[in-house]
Amino acid sequence: MSEDQQKKNAKHKQAMQKHKEKVDANIAAADIQRGVAVLLTGNGKGKSSSAFGMVIRALGYGQKVGVVQFIKGAQLSGEELFLKNQCPEVTLYQMGTGFTWNTQDRSGDIAAAERTWAEAEKMLTDATYDLVVLDEMTYMLAYKYLDESKVLETLAQRPTEQSLVVTGRGGGNALQALVDTVSEVKDIKHAFKAGIKARKGVDY
Ligand code: ATP
Ligand code: MG
């Protein structure tokens, strides 16, 4: 090995050591054990698919998972098919109406939102659930289909060990303040805008 390479390797080792010390210190400092609430928001693609990634993580440890989908497209998505057919242990509840811009029926949508929230509430008050996913729930707050203060109170009062994932654009400041982690998926480009059709296994 050349002297230059040896120097580079030593420098790399030193940098990695420093990085490891920092990571270890951060890990040691995080000593609170409880469920976490995650909000996945933003205009880019990846919110629901990230939430379903966490469903798989939880299932890998044999945890109990509940999924509530507040907006359901006409097209069944792959994750819905998978959960229905392969994961009978996952409680899956779907609002059952199409997108609101398709139904154009506000009072019908509100009734459906309330029915769906009642199912979410059951999970959020049941400590046997390790993870609850409320997919596309932010829209129910944005359209005022659900009472925000009631929803936020239930989220905040959920069992200590229970983790929660909420997806959807927006969500509001109060929801952001309540949860522990907020990630915004930024739309840099999307295939659809270049005329590429939504793809099975990628988009649904
Ligand atoms: P995904 O389910 O793929 O993780 P998402 O949950 O972040 O997406 P949604 O707003 O729920 O996004 O929309 C779901 C569908 O809309 C997916 O087919 C996705 O590819 C598409 N989509 C998401 N963001 C955009 C965008 N910025 N432009 C065009 N289509 C989008
Ligand atoms: Mg989504």
Coordinates of C-alpha atoms and ligand atoms in Angstrom, one line a residue:
M1 CA 0.0 0.0 0.0
S2 CA 1.4 3.4 -0.9
E3 CA 2.1 6.0 1.8
D4 CA -0.7 8.1 0.4
Q5 CA -3.2 5.3 0.7
Q6 CA -2.1 4.5 4.2
K7 CA -2.6 8.2 5.1
K8 CA -6.1 8.2 3.5
N9 CA -7.1 5.0 5.4
A10 CA -5.9 6.4 8.7
K11 CA -7.8 9.6 8.2
H12 CA -10.9 7.6 7.2
K13 CA -10.6 5.5 10.4
Q14 CA -10.3 8.6 12.6
A15 CA -13.3 10.2 11.0
M16 CA -15.4 7.0 11.4
Q17 CA -14.3 6.7 15.0
K18 CA -15.4 10.3 15.7
H19 CA -18.7 9.6 14.0
K20 CA -19.3 6.4 16.0
E21 CA -18.6 8.3 19.2
K22 CA -21.2 10.9 18.3
V23 CA -23.8 8.2 17.3
D24 CA -23.1 6.2 20.5
A25 CA -23.5 9.4 22.6
N26 CA -26.9 10.2 20.9
I27 CA -28.1 6.6 21.4
A28 CA -27.1 6.8 25.1
A29 CA -28.9 10.1 25.5
A30 CA -32.2 8.8 24.1
D31 CA -33.4 6.9 27.2
I32 CA -37.2 7.3 26.9
Q33 CA -39.0 4.1 26.1
R34 CA -42.5 4.6 24.6
G35 CA -44.5 4.4 21.4
V36 CA -43.8 7.1 18.8
A37 CA -46.2 9.1 16.7
V38 CA -45.0 9.8 13.1
L39 CA -46.6 12.2 10.6
L40 CA -45.6 11.6 7.0
T41 CA -46.7 14.6 4.9
G42 CA -45.7 16.6 1.9
N43 CA -46.5 16.7 -1.8
G44 CA -44.1 14.0 -3.0
K45 CA -44.6 10.3 -3.5
G46 CA -43.8 8.0 -0.6
K47 CA -46.0 8.7 2.4
S48 CA -48.3 5.7 2.4
S49 CA -45.6 3.4 1.1
S50 CA -43.4 4.4 4.0
A51 CA -46.2 3.8 6.4
F52 CA -46.7 0.3 5.0
G53 CA -42.9 -0.2 5.4
M54 CA -43.4 0.3 9.1
V55 CA -46.3 -2.2 9.1
I56 CA -43.9 -4.8 7.7
R57 CA -41.3 -3.9 10.3
A58 CA -43.8 -4.3 13.1
L59 CA -45.1 -7.6 11.7
G60 CA -41.5 -8.9 11.6
Y61 CA -41.5 -8.7 15.4
G62 CA -44.9 -10.3 15.6
Q63 CA -46.5 -7.0 16.8
K64 CA -50.2 -6.3 16.5
V65 CA -51.0 -3.8 13.8
G66 CA -54.1 -1.9 12.8
V67 CA -54.6 0.0 9.6
V68 CA -57.3 2.5 8.9
Q69 CA -57.6 4.0 5.4
F70 CA -59.5 7.2 5.3
I71 CA -59.6 7.6 1.5
K72 CA -59.9 4.7 -0.8
G73 CA -59.4 4.9 -4.5
A74 CA -61.4 2.9 -7.0
Q75 CA -58.3 0.8 -7.6
L76 CA -57.3 -1.7 -4.9
S77 CA -53.6 -1.1 -4.0
G78 CA -51.1 -3.9 -3.7
E79 CA -50.7 -3.3 0.1
E80 CA -54.4 -3.7 0.6
L81 CA -54.4 -6.9 -1.4
F82 CA -51.4 -8.2 0.6
L83 CA -52.9 -7.4 4.0
K84 CA -56.3 -8.8 3.1
N85 CA -55.0 -12.0 1.5
Q86 CA -51.7 -12.7 3.4
C87 CA -52.0 -11.0 6.8
P88 CA -55.4 -11.9 8.3
E89 CA -53.8 -10.9 11.7
V90 CA -53.7 -7.2 10.6
T91 CA -56.9 -5.3 11.3
L92 CA -57.7 -3.4 8.2
Y93 CA -60.5 -0.9 7.9
Q94 CA -61.3 1.1 4.8
M95 CA -63.5 4.1 4.6
G96 CA -65.0 2.6 1.5
T97 CA -65.9 5.8 -0.3
G98 CA -63.9 6.9 -3.4
F99 CA -62.0 10.1 -3.5
T100 CA -64.0 13.1 -2.3
W101 CA -63.6 14.8 -5.7
N102 CA -65.4 11.8 -7.2
T103 CA -68.3 11.5 -4.7
Q104 CA -69.0 15.2 -4.3
D105 CA -71.3 14.3 -1.5
R106 CA -70.3 16.2 1.6
S107 CA -72.8 14.8 4.1
G108 CA -72.2 11.3 2.9
D109 CA -68.4 11.8 3.2
I110 CA -68.8 13.2 6.7
A111 CA -70.9 10.1 7.8
A112 CA -68.3 7.8 6.2
A113 CA -65.4 9.7 7.9
E114 CA -67.2 9.4 11.3
R115 CA -67.8 5.7 10.9
T116 CA -64.2 5.3 9.9
W117 CA -63.0 7.4 12.9
A118 CA -65.0 5.2 15.2
E119 CA -62.9 2.2 14.0
A120 CA -59.7 4.1 14.5
E121 CA -60.8 5.1 18.0
K122 CA -61.2 1.4 18.9
M123 CA -57.6 0.7 18.0
L124 CA -56.3 3.9 19.6
T125 CA -57.8 2.9 22.9
D126 CA -56.7 -0.7 22.8
A127 CA -53.3 -1.2 24.3
T128 CA -52.9 -4.6 22.5
Y129 CA -52.2 -2.7 19.3
D130 CA -48.4 -2.0 18.9
L131 CA -48.8 0.1 15.8
V132 CA -51.8 2.0 14.3
V133 CA -51.7 3.5 10.8
L134 CA -54.1 6.2 9.9
D135 CA -53.6 6.5 6.2
E136 CA -54.7 9.8 4.5
M137 CA -56.2 11.0 7.7
T138 CA -55.0 14.6 7.3
Y139 CA -57.6 15.2 4.7
M140 CA -60.4 14.5 7.2
L141 CA -59.0 17.4 9.3
A142 CA -58.4 19.6 6.3
Y143 CA -62.0 19.2 5.0
K144 CA -63.3 19.4 8.6
Y145 CA -65.0 16.1 8.2
L146 CA -63.8 15.2 11.7
D147 CA -63.6 17.4 14.8
E148 CA -59.9 18.2 15.1
S149 CA -59.7 18.7 18.9
K150 CA -61.5 15.3 19.4
V151 CA -59.2 13.5 17.0
L152 CA -56.0 15.1 18.5
E153 CA -57.1 14.3 22.1
T154 CA -57.6 10.6 21.2
L155 CA -54.2 10.5 19.5
A156 CA -52.5 12.1 22.5
Q157 CA -54.3 9.8 25.0
R158 CA -53.5 6.6 23.1
P159 CA -51.7 3.8 25.1
T160 CA -48.1 4.8 26.0
E161 CA -46.5 1.8 24.2
Q162 CA -48.6 2.2 21.1
S163 CA -46.9 3.8 18.0
L164 CA -48.9 5.7 15.4
V165 CA -48.4 6.7 11.8
V166 CA -50.5 9.4 10.1
T167 CA -50.2 10.1 6.4
G168 CA -51.4 12.7 4.1
R169 CA -50.6 16.2 2.8
G170 CA -50.9 19.0 5.3
G171 CA -52.1 18.0 8.7
G172 CA -51.9 21.3 10.4
N173 CA -49.7 22.8 13.1
A174 CA -51.6 21.2 16.1
L175 CA -51.1 17.7 14.7
Q176 CA -47.4 18.4 13.9
A177 CA -46.9 19.6 17.5
L178 CA -48.6 16.5 18.9
V179 CA -46.5 13.9 17.1
D180 CA -42.9 13.0 17.8
T181 CA -41.6 12.8 14.2
V182 CA -42.7 14.7 11.2
S183 CA -41.2 13.9 7.7
E184 CA -42.1 15.9 4.7
V185 CA -41.8 14.1 1.3
K186 CA -40.8 16.7 -1.2
D187 CA -42.0 16.5 -4.8
I188 CA -39.0 17.0 -7.0
K189 CA -40.4 15.2 -10.0
H190 CA -43.1 12.5 -10.6
A191 CA -43.4 10.1 -13.5
F192 CA -47.1 11.0 -13.9
K193 CA -46.2 14.5 -14.9
A194 CA -44.2 13.1 -17.8
G195 CA -47.3 11.2 -18.9
I196 CA -46.2 7.9 -17.5
K197 CA -49.2 5.8 -16.3
A198 CA -49.5 4.9 -12.6
R199 CA -47.6 1.6 -12.2
K200 CA -48.8 -1.5 -10.5
G201 CA -46.5 -2.4 -7.6
V202 CA -45.0 1.1 -7.5
D203 CA -47.9 3.6 -7.4
Y204 CA -50.7 1.3 -6.3
Ligands
ATP1 P1 -47.4 6.3 -2.2 O1 -48.7 5.6 -1.8 O2 -46.9 5.9 -3.5 O3 -46.4 6.3 -1.1 P2 -48.3 8.9 -1.2 O4 -49.0 8.2 -0.2 O5 -47.1 9.7 -0.9 O6 -47.8 7.9 -2.4 P3 -50.8 10.0 -2.1 O7 -51.0 11.5 -2.2 O8 -51.5 9.2 -1.1 O9 -49.2 9.9 -2.1 O10 -51.1 9.5 -3.6 C1 -51.0 8.2 -3.9 C2 -50.8 8.1 -5.4 O11 -50.6 9.3 -6.1 C3 -49.6 7.2 -5.8 O12 -50.0 6.5 -7.0 C4 -48.5 8.2 -6.1 O13 -47.6 7.7 -7.0 C5 -49.3 9.3 -6.7 N1 -48.6 10.6 -6.3 C6 -48.1 10.9 -5.1 N2 -47.5 12.1 -5.2 C7 -47.7 12.6 -6.4 C8 -47.3 13.8 -7.2 N3 -46.6 14.7 -6.5 N4 -47.6 13.9 -8.4 C9 -48.3 12.9 -9.1 N5 -48.7 11.8 -8.5 C10 -48.4 11.6 -7.2
MG2 MG -50.9 8.1 0.4

